Coordinates of C-alpha atoms in Angstrom, one line a residue:
M1 CA 3.0 25.5 -3.9
I2 CA 3.7 21.7 -3.9
L3 CA 5.8 21.9 -7.2
Q4 CA 7.9 24.7 -5.8
V5 CA 8.5 22.9 -2.5
L6 CA 9.5 19.7 -4.4
K7 CA 11.7 21.7 -6.8
D8 CA 13.5 23.4 -3.9
W9 CA 13.9 20.1 -2.1
I10 CA 15.1 18.0 -5.1
S11 CA 17.6 20.6 -6.2
G12 CA 19.7 19.6 -3.2
S13 CA 22.7 17.3 -3.8
N14 CA 22.0 14.0 -2.2
K15 CA 18.5 14.3 -0.7
L16 CA 16.9 11.4 -2.6
E17 CA 19.8 9.1 -1.5
R18 CA 19.4 10.3 2.1
V19 CA 15.7 9.5 2.1
W20 CA 16.3 6.0 0.7
L21 CA 19.0 5.4 3.3
L22 CA 16.7 6.5 6.1
A23 CA 13.9 4.4 4.8
K24 CA 16.2 1.3 4.7
I25 CA 17.4 2.0 8.3
E26 CA 13.9 2.4 9.6
F27 CA 12.7 -0.8 7.9
K28 CA 15.6 -2.8 9.4
L29 CA 15.1 -1.3 12.8
R30 CA 11.4 -2.3 12.6
Y31 CA 11.9 -5.9 11.7
Y32 CA 15.5 -7.1 11.9
E33 CA 15.9 -6.5 15.6
N34 CA 13.3 -9.2 16.2
K35 CA 14.2 -12.9 16.0
L36 CA 11.7 -13.6 13.3
G37 CA 12.8 -10.5 11.4
L38 CA 11.0 -9.8 8.1
L39 CA 8.7 -12.8 8.7
W40 CA 6.7 -10.4 11.0
A41 CA 5.9 -8.2 8.0
L42 CA 4.3 -11.3 6.4
L43 CA 2.6 -12.8 9.4
K44 CA 0.4 -9.8 10.1
P45 CA -1.8 -10.1 6.9
I46 CA -1.7 -13.9 7.0
S47 CA -3.0 -14.0 10.6
D48 CA -5.7 -11.5 9.7
I49 CA -6.7 -13.5 6.6
F50 CA -6.9 -16.7 8.7
I51 CA -9.2 -15.0 11.3
F52 CA -11.5 -13.3 8.7
Y53 CA -11.7 -16.5 6.6
I54 CA -13.0 -18.5 9.5
A55 CA -15.5 -15.7 10.4
F56 CA -16.8 -14.7 7.0
E57 CA -16.4 -17.8 4.8
I58 CA -16.7 -20.7 7.2
V59 CA -19.1 -19.3 9.8
L60 CA -21.1 -16.7 7.8
K61 CA -20.7 -18.4 4.4
Q62 CA -20.6 -15.3 2.3
G63 CA -19.6 -17.3 -0.7
I64 CA -17.2 -14.9 -2.3
P65 CA -15.1 -16.6 -5.0
N66 CA -11.4 -16.8 -4.2
F67 CA -12.0 -15.1 -0.9
V68 CA -8.4 -15.3 0.3
S69 CA -7.1 -13.4 -2.7
F70 CA -10.1 -11.0 -2.5
L71 CA -9.3 -10.3 1.2
F72 CA -5.5 -10.4 0.9
L73 CA -5.3 -7.6 -1.6
A74 CA -7.6 -5.3 0.3
L75 CA -5.9 -6.0 3.6
I76 CA -2.4 -5.1 2.5
L77 CA -3.7 -1.8 1.0
W78 CA -5.6 -1.0 4.1
N79 CA -2.7 -2.0 6.4
F80 CA -0.3 0.2 4.4
F81 CA -2.6 3.2 4.9
V82 CA -3.1 2.6 8.6
E83 CA 0.6 1.9 9.3
S84 CA 1.7 4.9 7.3
T85 CA -0.6 7.3 9.0
T86 CA -0.6 5.9 12.6
G87 CA 3.2 5.6 12.5
T88 CA 3.7 9.2 11.6
I89 CA 1.4 11.0 14.0
Q90 CA 4.2 11.7 16.5
I91 CA 6.9 12.0 13.9
L92 CA 7.5 15.7 14.5
N93 CA 8.2 14.9 18.1
S94 CA 10.0 11.5 17.8
K95 CA 12.4 12.7 15.1
K96 CA 12.7 16.3 16.2
Y97 CA 16.5 15.8 16.4
L98 CA 16.7 15.2 12.7
Y99 CA 15.2 18.5 11.6
E100 CA 16.4 20.6 14.6
Y101 CA 20.0 19.6 14.6
T102 CA 20.7 18.7 11.0
N103 CA 19.8 20.4 7.7
M104 CA 17.1 17.8 6.9
N105 CA 13.8 19.1 5.6
K106 CA 10.7 17.8 7.4
I107 CA 9.4 16.4 4.1
E108 CA 12.4 14.0 4.0
I109 CA 11.4 12.6 7.4
Y110 CA 7.8 11.9 6.2
L111 CA 9.0 10.5 2.8
S112 CA 11.5 8.1 4.4
T113 CA 8.9 6.7 6.8
I114 CA 6.4 6.2 3.9
L115 CA 9.1 4.7 1.8
S116 CA 9.9 2.3 4.6
N117 CA 6.3 1.2 4.6
C118 CA 6.5 0.8 0.8
I119 CA 9.3 -1.7 1.2
G120 CA 7.0 -3.7 3.6
F121 CA 4.1 -3.4 1.2
T122 CA 6.3 -4.7 -1.7
F123 CA 7.1 -7.9 0.2
N124 CA 3.4 -8.4 1.0
F125 CA 2.3 -7.7 -2.6
I126 CA 4.9 -10.2 -3.9
L127 CA 3.5 -12.8 -1.5
F128 CA 0.0 -12.0 -2.7
L129 CA 0.9 -12.3 -6.4
L130 CA 2.6 -15.7 -5.7
Y131 CA -0.5 -17.0 -4.0
F132 CA -3.0 -15.5 -6.5
Q133 CA -1.1 -16.7 -9.6
L134 CA 0.3 -20.0 -8.5
I135 CA -1.9 -21.4 -5.6
D136 CA -5.4 -19.9 -5.7
S137 CA -7.2 -22.1 -8.2
G138 CA -10.1 -20.8 -10.3
T139 CA -8.8 -17.2 -10.6
L140 CA -8.6 -15.4 -13.9
G141 CA -4.9 -14.8 -13.4
L142 CA -3.0 -11.6 -14.1
S143 CA -3.5 -9.6 -17.2
V144 CA -2.3 -6.3 -18.6
Q145 CA -5.0 -4.5 -16.6
A146 CA -3.0 -5.4 -13.5
L147 CA -0.5 -2.7 -14.4
W148 CA -3.1 -0.2 -13.2
I149 CA -2.2 -1.2 -9.7
I150 CA 0.9 1.1 -10.1
P151 CA -1.0 4.4 -10.3
I152 CA -3.6 3.1 -7.8
F153 CA -0.9 2.4 -5.3
F154 CA 0.9 5.7 -6.0
N155 CA -2.5 7.3 -5.4
L156 CA -2.6 5.6 -2.0
V157 CA 1.0 6.7 -1.2
I158 CA 0.1 10.4 -1.9
F159 CA -3.1 10.0 0.1
A160 CA -1.2 8.5 3.1
L161 CA 1.5 11.2 2.8
G162 CA -1.1 14.0 2.9
F163 CA -2.8 12.4 5.9
S164 CA 0.5 11.8 7.7
M165 CA 1.3 15.5 7.5
I166 CA -2.2 16.5 8.6
L167 CA -2.3 14.2 11.6
S168 CA 1.3 15.0 12.8
N169 CA 0.6 18.7 12.7
I170 CA -2.7 18.3 14.6
Y171 CA -0.6 16.3 17.2
V172 CA 1.4 19.5 17.8
L173 CA -1.8 21.2 18.9
A174 CA -3.7 18.3 20.4
K175 CA -2.0 15.1 21.6
D176 CA -5.4 13.3 21.7
I177 CA -5.3 12.9 18.0
S178 CA -3.5 9.6 18.4
Q179 CA -6.5 8.0 20.3
V180 CA -9.0 9.7 18.0
W181 CA -7.3 8.3 14.9
M182 CA -7.3 4.8 16.3
V183 CA -11.1 5.1 16.7
I184 CA -11.5 6.5 13.2
T185 CA -9.4 3.8 11.5
G186 CA -11.3 1.2 13.5
I187 CA -14.6 2.5 12.2
G188 CA -13.1 3.1 8.7
F189 CA -12.2 -0.6 8.4
W190 CA -15.8 -1.7 8.6
L191 CA -16.9 1.2 6.3
S192 CA -14.6 -0.1 3.6
P193 CA -15.4 -3.0 1.2
I194 CA -12.7 -5.2 2.7
L195 CA -14.7 -8.1 3.9
F196 CA -18.0 -7.8 2.0
K197 CA -19.2 -8.4 -1.6
L198 CA -19.2 -5.1 -3.5
E199 CA -22.8 -5.5 -4.4
I200 CA -23.8 -5.9 -0.7
F201 CA -21.6 -3.0 0.4
R202 CA -23.1 -0.6 -2.2
Q203 CA -26.6 -1.7 -1.5
A204 CA -26.2 -1.3 2.3
L205 CA -24.1 1.9 2.1
P206 CA -25.0 3.7 -1.2
G207 CA -22.5 6.4 -2.1
L208 CA -20.0 5.6 0.5
D209 CA -17.5 4.3 -2.0
Y210 CA -17.3 8.0 -3.2
L211 CA -17.0 9.4 0.3
N212 CA -14.5 6.9 1.5
P213 CA -11.3 7.2 -0.7
I214 CA -9.9 3.9 0.6
A215 CA -13.1 2.1 -0.6
G216 CA -12.5 3.4 -4.2
L217 CA -8.8 2.4 -4.1
I218 CA -9.7 -1.2 -2.9
I219 CA -12.5 -1.5 -5.6
N220 CA -10.2 -0.4 -8.4
A221 CA -7.3 -2.6 -7.2
R222 CA -9.6 -5.6 -7.2
N223 CA -11.0 -4.8 -10.6
T224 CA -7.6 -4.5 -12.2
V225 CA -5.7 -7.2 -10.5
L226 CA -8.3 -9.9 -9.7
Y227 CA -10.9 -9.5 -12.4
Q228 CA -8.9 -8.2 -15.5
K229 CA -11.0 -5.1 -15.7
N230 CA -10.2 -1.4 -16.1
P231 CA -10.6 0.8 -13.1
E232 CA -14.0 2.5 -12.5
W233 CA -12.9 5.8 -13.9
D234 CA -15.2 8.0 -11.9
L235 CA -13.8 6.5 -8.7
F236 CA -10.3 6.8 -10.1
V237 CA -10.7 10.5 -10.6
F238 CA -12.4 11.0 -7.3
N239 CA -9.5 9.2 -5.5
W240 CA -6.8 11.4 -7.2
A241 CA -8.8 14.5 -6.3
Y242 CA -9.0 13.4 -2.7
A243 CA -5.2 12.7 -2.6
A244 CA -4.4 16.1 -4.1
F245 CA -6.7 17.9 -1.7
F246 CA -5.3 16.2 1.4
L247 CA -1.7 16.6 0.2
L248 CA -2.3 20.3 -0.3
L249 CA -3.9 20.5 3.2
G250 CA -0.9 18.6 4.6
F251 CA 1.6 21.1 3.1
F252 CA -0.5 24.0 4.3
L253 CA -0.5 22.7 7.9
L254 CA 3.2 21.9 7.8
N255 CA 4.0 25.4 6.7
R256 CA 1.7 27.0 9.3
V257 CA 2.0 24.7 12.3
G258 CA 5.0 22.4 11.6
K259 CA 7.5 25.2 11.3
N260 CA 7.2 25.9 15.0
A261 CA 6.8 22.2 16.0
A262 CA 10.2 22.0 17.8
E263 CA 9.2 24.9 20.2
K264 CA 5.8 23.5 20.9
L265 CA 6.7 19.9 21.4

């Protein structure tokens, strides 16, 4: 089903170019209308790191080596997922004019928003690499294993796209999903190994790294980028299975619920 949808969509003349153009416009609208512009995309993870560093390294003294790099990488992955899903919950309503009055496919609207967030993630990831490689002393540095971050991030993008479609179609039926999702992501943050040593996380919450896909993505991202290791393959497979399942579910809901979204919203 997914392959047929993608084949039909890509067969159009300029759809990829249109998605890229929409993504650039959305990114510019988000940041360039503010006086500090793109700096806001960088200030968010930096301010979070500053707060959590004081709480968990200075006050609680967890003693995690290279804690800033450890936290920085996890935060930008987590923030990408939250911004991508939260920002698309009302997309079928806020961008109704695009699919109702033009020939745009709804998939293009989702892809352009996710792609816009990918641009923001790229800036943050470059900042992280500069800090990790050039400033953070005592790290192992980058190795060829760091290239695994590409399929790991692509896995996260597919996961976020699937969830975006699911949440936005639930919004058509129940507007409360916006508030519910805020609660779920708030809980999910503390049920992911963002702030804690992996050994402590697994000891306190055994098996949760398999139930929480974001946990697996963060663990494998750290293994490959920070510690010059290969991914944990069982988690890697689980994460792709989760992404495929939620993407299929998202397409199913978009075909069943989303096709009548304009009338219901």
